[in-house]
Amino acid sequence: MSILVDKNTRVLVQGITGNEGAFHTRQMIEYGTNIVAGVTPGKGGGFFEGIPIFNTVSEAKKRMEIDATAIFVPPPFAADAILEAVESGIKIIVCLTEGIPTLDMLTVFHYVKSKDAVLIGPNTPGIISPGKCKIGVMAGYIHKEGSIGIISRSGTLTYEVVYQLSIRGIGQSTCIGIGGDPIVGLKYVDLLKMFEKDDDTELVVIIGEIGGTAEEEAAYYYKKNKKKPVVAFIAGVTAPSGRRMGHAGAIITGGKGDATTKIKTLEEAGITVVKNPAEIWQAVMDAKYKKY
Amino acid sequence: MSILVDKNTRVLVQGITGNEGAFHTRQMIEYGTNIVAGVTPGKGGGFFEGIPIFNTVSEAKKRMEIDATAIFVPPPFAADAILEAVESGIKIIVCLTEGIPTLDMLTVFHYVKSKDAVLIGPNTPGIISPGKCKIGVMAGYIHKEGSIGIISRSGTLTYEVVYQLSIRGIGQSTCIGIGGDPIVGLKYVDLLKMFEKDDDTELVVIIGEIGGTAEEEAAYYYKKNKKKPVVAFIAGVTAPSGRRMGHAGAIITGGKGDATTKIKTLEEAGITVVKNPAEIWQAVMDAKYKKY
Amino acid sequence: MKIHEYQAKNLLKSYSIPIPKGTIVKNKKDAISIWEDMKGIPLVVKAQIHSGGRGKAGGVKIVNTKEELVDYVSTLIGTVLYTEQTGKDGMPVECVLVEEALKFKKELYLGFTIDRARACITMLVSSEGGVEIEKIASQSPEKVMIEHIEPLLGLRDFQITRALLLTNIDSKYLRKLSSISKSLYRLFIEKDCSLAEINPLVITEDDEIVAVDAKINFDDNALFRHPEILSLRDYTQENHLEVEAAKYNLNYIKLKGNVGCMVNGAGLAMATMDLIKLVGAEPANFLDVGDGATSQMVKEGFKILLLDKDVKVIFINIFGGILRCDTLARGIVEAAYELQVELPIVIRLEGTNVEEGKRILTESGLSLITAKDMGEAALKVAGALGLTS
Amino acid sequence: MKIHEYQAKNLLKSYSIPIPKGTIVKNKKDAISIWEDMKGIPLVVKAQIHSGGRGKAGGVKIVNTKEELVDYVSTLIGTVLYTEQTGKDGMPVECVLVEEALKFKKELYLGFTIDRARACITMLVSSEGGVEIEKIASQSPEKVMIEHIEPLLGLRDFQITRALLLTNIDSKYLRKLSSISKSLYRLFIEKDCSLAEINPLVITEDDEIVAVDAKINFDDNALFRHPEILSLRDYTQENHLEVEAAKYNLNYIKLKGNVGCMVNGAGLAMATMDLIKLVGAEPANFLDVGDGATSQMVKEGFKILLLDKDVKVIFINIFGGILRCDTLARGIVEAAYELQVELPIVIRLEGTNVEEGKRILTESGLSLITAKDMGEAALKVAGALGLTS
């Protein structure tokens, strides 16, 4: 099993004929993702790699069965693309775009919620249920089917952790990048709840970083509802205050969102926090074989 | 029994020290309504007829148990007053104000809905469960406790109908003015559903008028879900097209909302539509004693 | 509230929506002056009245020479036009709009209105402009694209794109049309419109997109926050009795019958009109003096009814709730004396302090016809008109 | 993006928020000129740098005579200020703001920011202005009123009234404060701010409400739609290496250590910094060349690291996903040759085509220190610095 996406997930790609969209659509197909349609306004009626292209999401939705969408649309138009997907009735939205204005995302966030859809990202590498479905830009081959759930705010750091695990034979159920922006859709706490319910996930890895309080929210939830072991790493112990560390959301402001506070809150909730990013695999193994 | 309000309803009055607010607060108290607090910004800490006044609704809500609010606030500020009430967690809102801009009401409508509150009005005489609770401006004495539910878009026409019934010994369970504006909170269909569930209501009178499709929506619902007899009257058979007949919502536009269509739709749904407004009591008696 | 086409176009212009070159003309001199300015290009002259159907009524014409222009302008100004919508009174032409007669390839429709059932603003787009949207909608509904606008989101690009692509408008016009749609939406919101439509919105031979005709109505309830809109009101386009009534905050609408009626409350007023019709007579008006009518308002209402020469009988139908019937009866008696009303007056009073009210009427010495309920009152109205029903 | 106080005040002014009379001064002549204009009323001179704490650092002063003004302005301009926030490099004063020194009765705080957890804009109001809001919030939280703004509703009157009444501000100021609050909110929205605060917002002795200091930050992601804001950027207030890096789309932040690090991806870059610290060294910078770094970007990243004289060791940590390690290795080799790097370079490569990448590095003849994983790489970095860990 896995959460959110699996072998049966039928995927739309918004912006399928753009550079990024086209490249990653090919990669996703190669991985085995079931891409059923694409959208590029003005190119409706055409095909990309044999996949029908529509002018609008609502047209695609009317003609095809669609469960999820991957959005590869430039920042000025990406919020609109998410709204279009939600309005058309798509329930799982993965927005890969980096650089969407924060105020646009405030509206998007509330609209997505009001329509009972879920949004992964923006500014995310996407979601992958290894061996089943990949909606995103991560390299598929570093993943391995298994029982570890991973929730992260970053890209390559997640690949690093996944790789540490995979080469030691520890596979993953589902890996999700929640996105590096200040306002994202699903957060740690939402996904932790899903993993808690997923029979095939036995342990969850949380890869956090400075900025915001999403890690703390997960800790508060976990403190009261812990069922499965959770291992965490928080990046940015050495990050200075008030500076945006690459990700728009990775910033300590007004004394809030520093790594030390996050680590403390997670540990108080009974979560194992690893200090050395090179040793996350070790902590996972310890927790996995110590059992709960 | 009754719907929405009864002997136990604890009522706030927003704009309690204004002319209208003060006058009708006294009338409501006289009728037996349980007014527990008032709000007038800047007059917090004072009292009106022994009732504590607060500066803000949230303060009133924190200090007192409040179930419903009556809003007597001038049009430019009334939408804000509704929003304040909803935001503070009040679930039944009766807005008496006439003349609120329509665009303000669009926002209000959706916000009320998103917070699971109900709004009666605006531009309504209010709601009365005879003998139990009156939140509004109708003359209490013309009502009589009984088993007829009344839903109407107008004021004096409702009094007329209520009076026709009361003087003939036919009492009412609850009488609600949904308001004469184009955008109002609860509509016929919402209230019809409530009356269908209310054990003490045996018959419902719908007093409609030209404009919009609220009567038709009720008819569509009734056609599929009829349980209790419904008698209706539609005002405005002689009203010209394109003119606002007193109520902001009473206007036939683009060939929509004329009385003849409404009457036809209601009759097709199995509702008795009275043509002569002086004989509504007769139709109610017929339906009541014919039984169902 | 309604405004003239030229006023609507000025508003569009202030929102960067292209309109034809032109100006408002009130006399011969203005006409000559615009002819010189426009250097002899073909012009269209459009009578400015608050009504559609001006073309058929002879209020719109293309002119090719200076003489034609001056002649036509002279004929139009000061005249009264009778369209399908104006009824028998017609509407006076106080000014005309003279503008370049554009050559265009295509007429579109673009409009915003309020969807009452969904409680949202709605955008309507059609590739078949130039005729009434209701007509297009009933004849070829597939040619009218409707976009409901979520209050949280406002009008979104994807909606504009969708509506335009589905109406088969060439996508090369998308950018311009999208910008016009957004501007019109902004105007709708910022000016509290109840209707804002451009019809036709044309694609010219030079691929420009221009608003050739426009109709903008405003929410009366929101005029308090738009003095700039209120100042556009043209009373010459409204019935003079209605204008008079509005001064006293009375809701009055002139109709074509002969029973002048005065009622408190809009619903009861409509019901009273319907009742008059049921007994074979015709209401001369709608008059709502308000749920909380004062004796002063009753008096002003009386005056309005008496100014209407069509009125043969007056029917007063009052249900006193919070308002006391005695107060009201005093107002009626006072007004009847002062105004020396000679028409038959049928009165039905009910509600609070009704007995005292009736006593006042009886003791007034006026020859008032009273009735115990609405039904009886209506029959007495018919009787006063000599109708046997 | 940050802007200067004077730029923020100009923005406030364009939104009808009152600011003190004053002007920006860049030299002696300007100073004399404003002295004449202001007719000898007491003035305050404020150094314009992108940092708080200017007062304590000697960057703010009230002057009462022309000489005092000219002297102080001359001293400030061209100097470098060191505040609590600037760190050891300080910030250069290129211009100063000279304005009337207002007499006031009360200092308030008014600010808008984004609440990430609730995904909404938040208004903060305090009756205790003049100090940092974080300080007020931690010392007397009851004095800070927080209003969360629903995206559907926007900032509402009832929220403003509530916030102001609860902070015990005299209700006679309500109307003015409400208007300022709405304006600042509108500015926040229309200019895509991440922070907009007026602190202090003062009530003067004449009962006027004036913004005496303001701080406005903008969402970098939204600058593409605000060229007017982007033009306010002052590069003199930023680290020159960071400015240089930004030209090549590199995310670079100067820190105080001596290990120059280059990483692909922000999270991995932070983790790498943390790892450097764990082995007893200090990162000299944060440098994210992006998930999809090209060999060109790697080269530019190298250049930036070499420009930093503090750097003693270079640590390259790359996890190639979609990006292939062989492509990357070629970029590194090429750059190292071209730039003639003499510092020790520790490289850790992992991911797609890593074997080919490693072969390229080995065969390059460069004295690169390679490592099999992040942990080993960090230890080798420590070793290269002569640290025994």
JSON list of N, CA and C in Angstrom, two decimals, chain D residues 40-62:
[
{"chain": "D", "resi": 40, "resn": "GLY", "atom": "N", "xyz": [13.65, 76.52, 10.37]},
{"chain": "D", "resi": 40, "resn": "GLY", "atom": "CA", "xyz": [14.19, 76.44, 11.70]},
{"chain": "D", "resi": 40, "resn": "GLY", "atom": "C", "xyz": [13.47, 75.61, 12.74]},
{"chain": "D", "resi": 41, "resn": "ILE", "atom": "N", "xyz": [12.46, 74.87, 12.37]},
{"chain": "D", "resi": 41, "resn": "ILE", "atom": "CA", "xyz": [11.84, 73.98, 13.36]},
{"chain": "D", "resi": 41, "resn": "ILE", "atom": "C", "xyz": [12.77, 72.80, 13.61]},
{"chain": "D", "resi": 42, "resn": "PRO", "atom": "N", "xyz": [12.70, 72.22, 14.82]},
{"chain": "D", "resi": 42, "resn": "PRO", "atom": "CA", "xyz": [13.61, 71.11, 15.14]},
{"chain": "D", "resi": 42, "resn": "PRO", "atom": "C", "xyz": [13.46, 69.98, 14.14]},
{"chain": "D", "resi": 43, "resn": "LEU", "atom": "N", "xyz": [14.59, 69.44, 13.75]},
{"chain": "D", "resi": 43, "resn": "LEU", "atom": "CA", "xyz": [14.57, 68.37, 12.75]},
{"chain": "D", "resi": 43, "resn": "LEU", "atom": "C", "xyz": [15.19, 67.11, 13.33]},
{"chain": "D", "resi": 44, "resn": "VAL", "atom": "N", "xyz": [14.81, 65.98, 12.74]},
{"chain": "D", "resi": 44, "resn": "VAL", "atom": "CA", "xyz": [15.46, 64.75, 13.11]},
{"chain": "D", "resi": 44, "resn": "VAL", "atom": "C", "xyz": [16.17, 64.21, 11.88]},
{"chain": "D", "resi": 45, "resn": "VAL", "atom": "N", "xyz": [17.39, 63.74, 12.09]},
{"chain": "D", "resi": 45, "resn": "VAL", "atom": "CA", "xyz": [18.18, 63.19, 10.99]},
{"chain": "D", "resi": 45, "resn": "VAL", "atom": "C", "xyz": [18.29, 61.69, 11.21]},
{"chain": "D", "resi": 46, "resn": "LYS", "atom": "N", "xyz": [17.96, 60.91, 10.17]},
{"chain": "D", "resi": 46, "resn": "LYS", "atom": "CA", "xyz": [17.97, 59.45, 10.34]},
{"chain": "D", "resi": 46, "resn": "LYS", "atom": "C", "xyz": [18.76, 58.79, 9.21]},
{"chain": "D", "resi": 47, "resn": "ALA", "atom": "N", "xyz": [19.82, 58.09, 9.59]},
{"chain": "D", "resi": 47, "resn": "ALA", "atom": "CA", "xyz": [20.63, 57.37, 8.60]},
{"chain": "D", "resi": 47, "resn": "ALA", "atom": "C", "xyz": [19.75, 56.34, 7.91]},
{"chain": "D", "resi": 48, "resn": "GLN", "atom": "N", "xyz": [19.88, 56.25, 6.58]},
{"chain": "D", "resi": 48, "resn": "GLN", "atom": "CA", "xyz": [19.09, 55.28, 5.83]},
{"chain": "D", "resi": 48, "resn": "GLN", "atom": "C", "xyz": [19.92, 54.04, 5.55]},
{"chain": "D", "resi": 49, "resn": "ILE", "atom": "N", "xyz": [19.71, 53.03, 6.39]},
{"chain": "D", "resi": 49, "resn": "ILE", "atom": "CA", "xyz": [20.34, 51.72, 6.15]},
{"chain": "D", "resi": 49, "resn": "ILE", "atom": "C", "xyz": [19.28, 50.65, 6.33]},
{"chain": "D", "resi": 50, "resn": "HIS", "atom": "N", "xyz": [19.54, 49.48, 5.73]},
{"chain": "D", "resi": 50, "resn": "HIS", "atom": "CA", "xyz": [18.57, 48.39, 5.85]},
{"chain": "D", "resi": 50, "resn": "HIS", "atom": "C", "xyz": [18.76, 47.64, 7.17]},
{"chain": "D", "resi": 51, "resn": "SER", "atom": "N", "xyz": [18.56, 48.36, 8.27]},
{"chain": "D", "resi": 51, "resn": "SER", "atom": "CA", "xyz": [18.74, 47.70, 9.56]},
{"chain": "D", "resi": 51, "resn": "SER", "atom": "C", "xyz": [18.01, 48.48, 10.63]},
{"chain": "D", "resi": 52, "resn": "GLY", "atom": "N", "xyz": [17.49, 47.75, 11.61]},
{"chain": "D", "resi": 52, "resn": "GLY", "atom": "CA", "xyz": [16.93, 48.40, 12.78]},
{"chain": "D", "resi": 52, "resn": "GLY", "atom": "C", "xyz": [18.06, 48.73, 13.75]},
{"chain": "D", "resi": 53, "resn": "GLY", "atom": "N", "xyz": [17.70, 49.30, 14.90]},
{"chain": "D", "resi": 53, "resn": "GLY", "atom": "CA", "xyz": [18.70, 49.62, 15.92]},
{"chain": "D", "resi": 53, "resn": "GLY", "atom": "C", "xyz": [19.63, 50.76, 15.53]},
{"chain": "D", "resi": 54, "resn": "ARG", "atom": "N", "xyz": [19.14, 51.63, 14.62]},
{"chain": "D", "resi": 54, "resn": "ARG", "atom": "CA", "xyz": [19.99, 52.73, 14.16]},
{"chain": "D", "resi": 54, "resn": "ARG", "atom": "C", "xyz": [20.25, 53.76, 15.26]},
{"chain": "D", "resi": 55, "resn": "GLY", "atom": "N", "xyz": [19.25, 53.93, 16.13]},
{"chain": "D", "resi": 55, "resn": "GLY", "atom": "CA", "xyz": [19.39, 54.92, 17.20]},
{"chain": "D", "resi": 55, "resn": "GLY", "atom": "C", "xyz": [20.59, 54.62, 18.08]},
{"chain": "D", "resi": 56, "resn": "LYS", "atom": "N", "xyz": [20.63, 53.38, 18.60]},
{"chain": "D", "resi": 56, "resn": "LYS", "atom": "CA", "xyz": [21.73, 52.97, 19.48]},
{"chain": "D", "resi": 56, "resn": "LYS", "atom": "C", "xyz": [23.08, 53.05, 18.79]},
{"chain": "D", "resi": 57, "resn": "ALA", "atom": "N", "xyz": [23.07, 52.86, 17.45]},
{"chain": "D", "resi": 57, "resn": "ALA", "atom": "CA", "xyz": [24.32, 52.86, 16.70]},
{"chain": "D", "resi": 57, "resn": "ALA", "atom": "C", "xyz": [24.76, 54.27, 16.31]},
{"chain": "D", "resi": 58, "resn": "GLY", "atom": "N", "xyz": [24.00, 55.26, 16.77]},
{"chain": "D", "resi": 58, "resn": "GLY", "atom": "CA", "xyz": [24.38, 56.64, 16.47]},
{"chain": "D", "resi": 58, "resn": "GLY", "atom": "C", "xyz": [23.89, 57.14, 15.13]},
{"chain": "D", "resi": 59, "resn": "GLY", "atom": "N", "xyz": [22.88, 56.53, 14.60]},
{"chain": "D", "resi": 59, "resn": "GLY", "atom": "CA", "xyz": [22.41, 56.90, 13.26]},
{"chain": "D", "resi": 59, "resn": "GLY", "atom": "C", "xyz": [21.18, 57.79, 13.27]},
{"chain": "D", "resi": 60, "resn": "VAL", "atom": "N", "xyz": [20.72, 58.21, 14.45]},
{"chain": "D", "resi": 60, "resn": "VAL", "atom": "CA", "xyz": [19.53, 59.06, 14.53]},
{"chain": "D", "resi": 60, "resn": "VAL", "atom": "C", "xyz": [19.80, 60.18, 15.53]},
{"chain": "D", "resi": 61, "resn": "LYS", "atom": "N", "xyz": [19.45, 61.42, 15.15]},
{"chain": "D", "resi": 61, "resn": "LYS", "atom": "CA", "xyz": [19.73, 62.53, 16.07]},
{"chain": "D", "resi": 61, "resn": "LYS", "atom": "C", "xyz": [18.78, 63.70, 15.80]},
{"chain": "D", "resi": 62, "resn": "ILE", "atom": "N", "xyz": [18.37, 64.37, 16.88]},
{"chain": "D", "resi": 62, "resn": "ILE", "atom": "CA", "xyz": [17.57, 65.59, 16.71]},
{"chain": "D", "resi": 62, "resn": "ILE", "atom": "C", "xyz": [18.53, 66.77, 16.67]}
]
